Coordinates of C-alpha atoms in Angstrom, one line a residue:
M1 CA 65.9 130.9 77.6
N2 CA 66.9 127.9 79.9
N3 CA 70.6 127.8 78.8
S4 CA 70.7 131.4 79.2
V5 CA 69.8 131.2 82.8
G6 CA 71.7 128.3 83.3
N7 CA 74.8 130.2 81.8
T8 CA 74.0 133.3 84.2
V9 CA 73.9 131.2 87.5
R10 CA 76.9 129.4 86.4
L11 CA 78.9 132.5 85.9
L12 CA 77.6 134.0 89.2
G13 CA 78.6 130.8 90.9
A14 CA 82.1 130.8 89.8
G15 CA 82.3 134.7 90.6
L16 CA 81.0 134.2 94.1
R17 CA 83.5 131.1 94.7
A18 CA 86.0 133.4 93.1
L19 CA 85.1 136.2 95.8
L20 CA 85.2 133.5 98.7
V21 CA 88.9 132.4 97.6
L22 CA 90.3 135.5 97.1
T23 CA 88.8 136.9 100.4
V24 CA 90.1 134.1 102.7
L25 CA 93.5 134.2 100.6
C26 CA 94.2 138.3 100.2
G27 CA 91.7 139.1 103.5
I28 CA 93.1 136.3 105.8
V29 CA 95.9 134.5 104.6
Y30 CA 98.0 136.7 103.4
P31 CA 97.6 139.3 106.2
L32 CA 98.2 136.4 108.7
A33 CA 101.3 135.3 107.0
V34 CA 102.8 138.6 106.7
T35 CA 102.1 139.4 110.3
G36 CA 103.2 136.2 111.6
T37 CA 106.8 136.3 109.7
A38 CA 107.3 140.2 110.8
Q39 CA 106.7 139.1 114.3
A40 CA 109.1 136.5 113.9
L41 CA 112.2 138.1 112.2
F42 CA 111.6 141.5 112.9
P43 CA 109.5 141.7 116.0
H44 CA 110.9 145.3 117.4
Q45 CA 110.3 146.9 113.8
A46 CA 106.7 145.4 113.2
N47 CA 105.6 146.6 116.9
G48 CA 106.5 150.1 115.8
S49 CA 110.3 150.7 116.6
E50 CA 109.5 151.0 120.5
I51 CA 111.7 152.8 123.0
K52 CA 111.4 151.7 126.3
D53 CA 113.0 153.4 129.6
D54 CA 114.8 151.5 132.2
S55 CA 111.3 150.6 134.1
G56 CA 110.1 148.9 130.8
R57 CA 107.9 152.1 130.0
V58 CA 107.2 153.1 126.5
V59 CA 108.8 156.4 125.9
G60 CA 108.1 156.8 122.2
S61 CA 109.3 155.5 118.8
S62 CA 112.7 155.4 117.2
L63 CA 111.4 156.8 114.2
I64 CA 109.2 159.8 114.9
G65 CA 111.0 163.0 116.6
Q66 CA 109.8 164.3 119.6
T67 CA 110.2 168.0 121.0
Y68 CA 111.7 168.5 124.5
D69 CA 109.9 172.0 125.3
L70 CA 109.1 173.5 128.6
P71 CA 105.5 173.9 129.6
K72 CA 103.5 176.9 128.5
R73 CA 103.0 180.1 130.3
N74 CA 99.3 179.9 128.9
P75 CA 98.3 176.9 127.9
D76 CA 95.3 178.3 126.1
D77 CA 97.4 180.4 124.1
P78 CA 97.9 178.6 120.5
E79 CA 100.6 181.7 119.3
E80 CA 102.6 181.1 122.4
A81 CA 106.2 180.2 121.0
A82 CA 107.7 176.9 122.6
R83 CA 110.7 177.3 125.0
P84 CA 113.1 174.6 124.5
D85 CA 113.7 172.5 127.8
L86 CA 117.4 172.9 128.0
R87 CA 118.2 169.8 130.2
W88 CA 117.9 167.8 127.3
F89 CA 119.2 166.9 123.5
Q90 CA 117.5 169.1 121.3
P91 CA 116.4 167.6 118.3
R92 CA 116.4 169.3 114.5
P93 CA 113.8 172.0 113.9
S94 CA 110.4 170.8 113.5
G95 CA 108.2 173.1 111.9
G96 CA 106.5 170.9 109.5
L97 CA 104.1 172.5 107.1
G98 CA 102.4 174.3 110.5
S99 CA 99.2 172.8 112.6
N100 CA 96.6 170.8 112.1
S101 CA 93.3 172.8 111.5
V102 CA 91.0 170.3 110.4
N103 CA 90.2 168.5 113.4
T104 CA 91.1 170.9 116.2
R105 CA 90.5 167.9 119.2
Y106 CA 93.7 166.8 118.2
S107 CA 97.3 168.9 118.4
L108 CA 99.1 167.6 115.4
L109 CA 102.1 168.5 113.5
L110 CA 101.7 168.2 109.7
S111 CA 104.2 166.4 108.1
G112 CA 106.2 168.1 105.4
A113 CA 108.7 170.4 104.2
T114 CA 108.8 174.2 103.0
N115 CA 108.4 174.7 99.0
R116 CA 111.2 177.8 99.7
S117 CA 114.3 177.4 97.9
A118 CA 117.8 177.5 99.9
D119 CA 118.1 181.2 98.7
N120 CA 115.3 182.7 100.1
G121 CA 115.9 186.3 101.4
A122 CA 119.8 185.8 100.5
I123 CA 121.6 189.1 99.0
D124 CA 123.9 188.5 96.4
G125 CA 124.1 184.8 97.2
R126 CA 124.6 185.2 100.8
C127 CA 122.1 185.1 103.8
T128 CA 123.1 188.0 105.9
A129 CA 121.3 190.2 108.6
R130 CA 119.3 192.3 106.0
A131 CA 117.5 189.2 105.0
A132 CA 113.7 190.3 105.0
E133 CA 111.8 189.3 107.7
G134 CA 110.0 185.8 107.1
T135 CA 112.3 184.4 104.7
L136 CA 114.2 181.5 105.3
C137 CA 117.3 183.0 105.2
A138 CA 116.0 185.0 108.1
Q139 CA 114.7 181.9 109.9
V140 CA 117.9 180.4 109.7
L141 CA 119.9 182.9 111.2
G142 CA 117.5 183.4 113.8
A143 CA 117.6 179.6 114.5
K144 CA 121.6 180.0 114.5
E145 CA 121.6 182.6 117.3
A146 CA 119.4 180.6 119.3
V147 CA 121.4 177.7 119.1
I148 CA 124.6 179.6 120.0
A149 CA 123.0 181.5 123.1
D150 CA 121.2 178.6 124.4
N151 CA 124.3 176.1 123.9
S152 CA 127.2 178.6 125.5
T153 CA 128.1 177.9 128.9
A154 CA 130.2 180.0 131.5
G155 CA 133.3 177.9 130.7
H156 CA 132.3 177.3 126.7
R157 CA 131.4 179.4 124.2
V158 CA 129.9 178.1 120.9
R159 CA 131.5 179.9 117.6
P160 CA 129.0 180.2 114.6
E161 CA 131.3 178.0 112.6
D162 CA 130.4 175.3 115.0
V163 CA 126.8 175.4 114.2
P164 CA 125.7 172.3 111.8
A165 CA 123.0 172.9 109.2
D166 CA 121.0 170.3 110.8
A167 CA 120.5 172.4 114.0
V168 CA 118.9 175.3 111.9
T169 CA 116.9 173.4 109.3
S170 CA 114.3 170.6 109.5
S171 CA 114.3 167.4 107.4
G172 CA 111.7 166.9 104.5
S173 CA 109.2 165.4 106.7
G174 CA 109.7 167.8 109.9
L175 CA 109.8 164.6 112.1
D176 CA 113.2 163.4 111.6
P177 CA 114.2 161.5 114.7
D178 CA 117.9 161.9 114.6
I179 CA 120.8 164.8 114.5
S180 CA 124.3 164.5 113.5
P181 CA 126.8 163.7 116.0
E182 CA 128.5 167.3 115.6
Y183 CA 125.3 168.8 116.7
A184 CA 125.0 166.5 119.8
R185 CA 128.1 167.1 120.5
L186 CA 127.8 171.0 120.5
Q187 CA 124.9 170.4 123.2
T188 CA 127.1 168.2 125.5
H189 CA 128.4 171.4 127.4
R190 CA 125.0 172.7 128.1
V191 CA 123.5 169.2 128.8
A192 CA 126.1 168.6 131.1
E193 CA 125.8 171.9 133.4
R194 CA 121.8 171.4 133.3
N195 CA 121.8 168.3 134.9
G196 CA 125.1 168.5 137.2
L197 CA 127.1 165.9 135.1
D198 CA 130.8 166.0 134.1
V199 CA 131.6 166.8 130.5
R200 CA 133.0 163.6 129.7
Q201 CA 130.1 161.5 131.0
V202 CA 127.9 163.4 128.4
E203 CA 130.2 163.1 125.9
K204 CA 130.7 159.6 126.2
L205 CA 126.9 159.0 126.2
V206 CA 126.9 161.0 122.9
A207 CA 129.7 158.5 121.0
D208 CA 127.9 155.4 122.9
H209 CA 124.7 156.4 120.8
T210 CA 126.0 157.2 117.7
T211 CA 125.1 155.2 114.7
G212 CA 127.6 154.6 111.6
R213 CA 126.3 154.8 107.9
T214 CA 124.1 152.2 107.2
L215 CA 126.0 148.9 105.7
G216 CA 128.9 151.2 106.2
F217 CA 128.5 153.5 103.3
M218 CA 124.9 154.4 102.9
G219 CA 123.3 157.7 104.5
E220 CA 125.2 159.7 107.2
P221 CA 126.2 158.9 111.0
R222 CA 123.6 159.9 113.1
V223 CA 121.9 160.1 116.9
N224 CA 118.7 159.1 118.0
V225 CA 117.6 162.0 119.9
L226 CA 115.1 160.0 122.0
E227 CA 117.3 157.2 122.7
L228 CA 120.0 159.4 123.9
N229 CA 117.7 161.5 125.9
T230 CA 116.2 158.3 127.6
A231 CA 119.9 157.3 128.4
L232 CA 120.5 160.6 129.8
K233 CA 117.7 160.5 132.1
A234 CA 118.7 157.2 133.6
L235 CA 122.2 158.8 133.8
A236 CA 121.3 161.6 135.7
E237 CA 119.1 159.7 138.1
R238 CA 122.0 157.6 139.2

């Protein structure tokens, strides 16, 4: 009996010592080591890849896309469609999976992509004006018409063939912070006109904020919309 109690006590003691050691190692030492290493070697990324304006104010993260819309005419109308503020470069469509309906105190966009196939609504393998309302084809065609209308100016007409895919389709997450250089350049005439700038100034701004492929071969060239609009704001205020 005494041996049994003694063995139990020793086992409990060993378990408690293991718990204490692992708690210290995994709950204190390891997090401090990882956090310290990240802050020392990658402070920008470790702190959320924050983007700051000329005044030093944090305006967002380079990892999460933002929308640039005009204020709602009726703030209490959840069905009112967003209207883009055409002074700014516009990001990719950000429909995601819809709005947050679980906690209505927070207006959140649920990240995700549509389950519809690329030919949803296509007729004979092509997206045409005959596509049924609500299908992916109909949405893409509507978005394309809006892009052409929004970005055409008195001296520059956007052609349908100039509209890149990322101008009318969302990314897998629906929160992509980047657009293609082609989509950024497509918007330069409209942005220049709305901000009273020369087109060449805006084109140079796009070129300066175009990032090439990672390591020269991974991914595609891209433009971070938040970084570009932050620089645009600074240029327009000069």
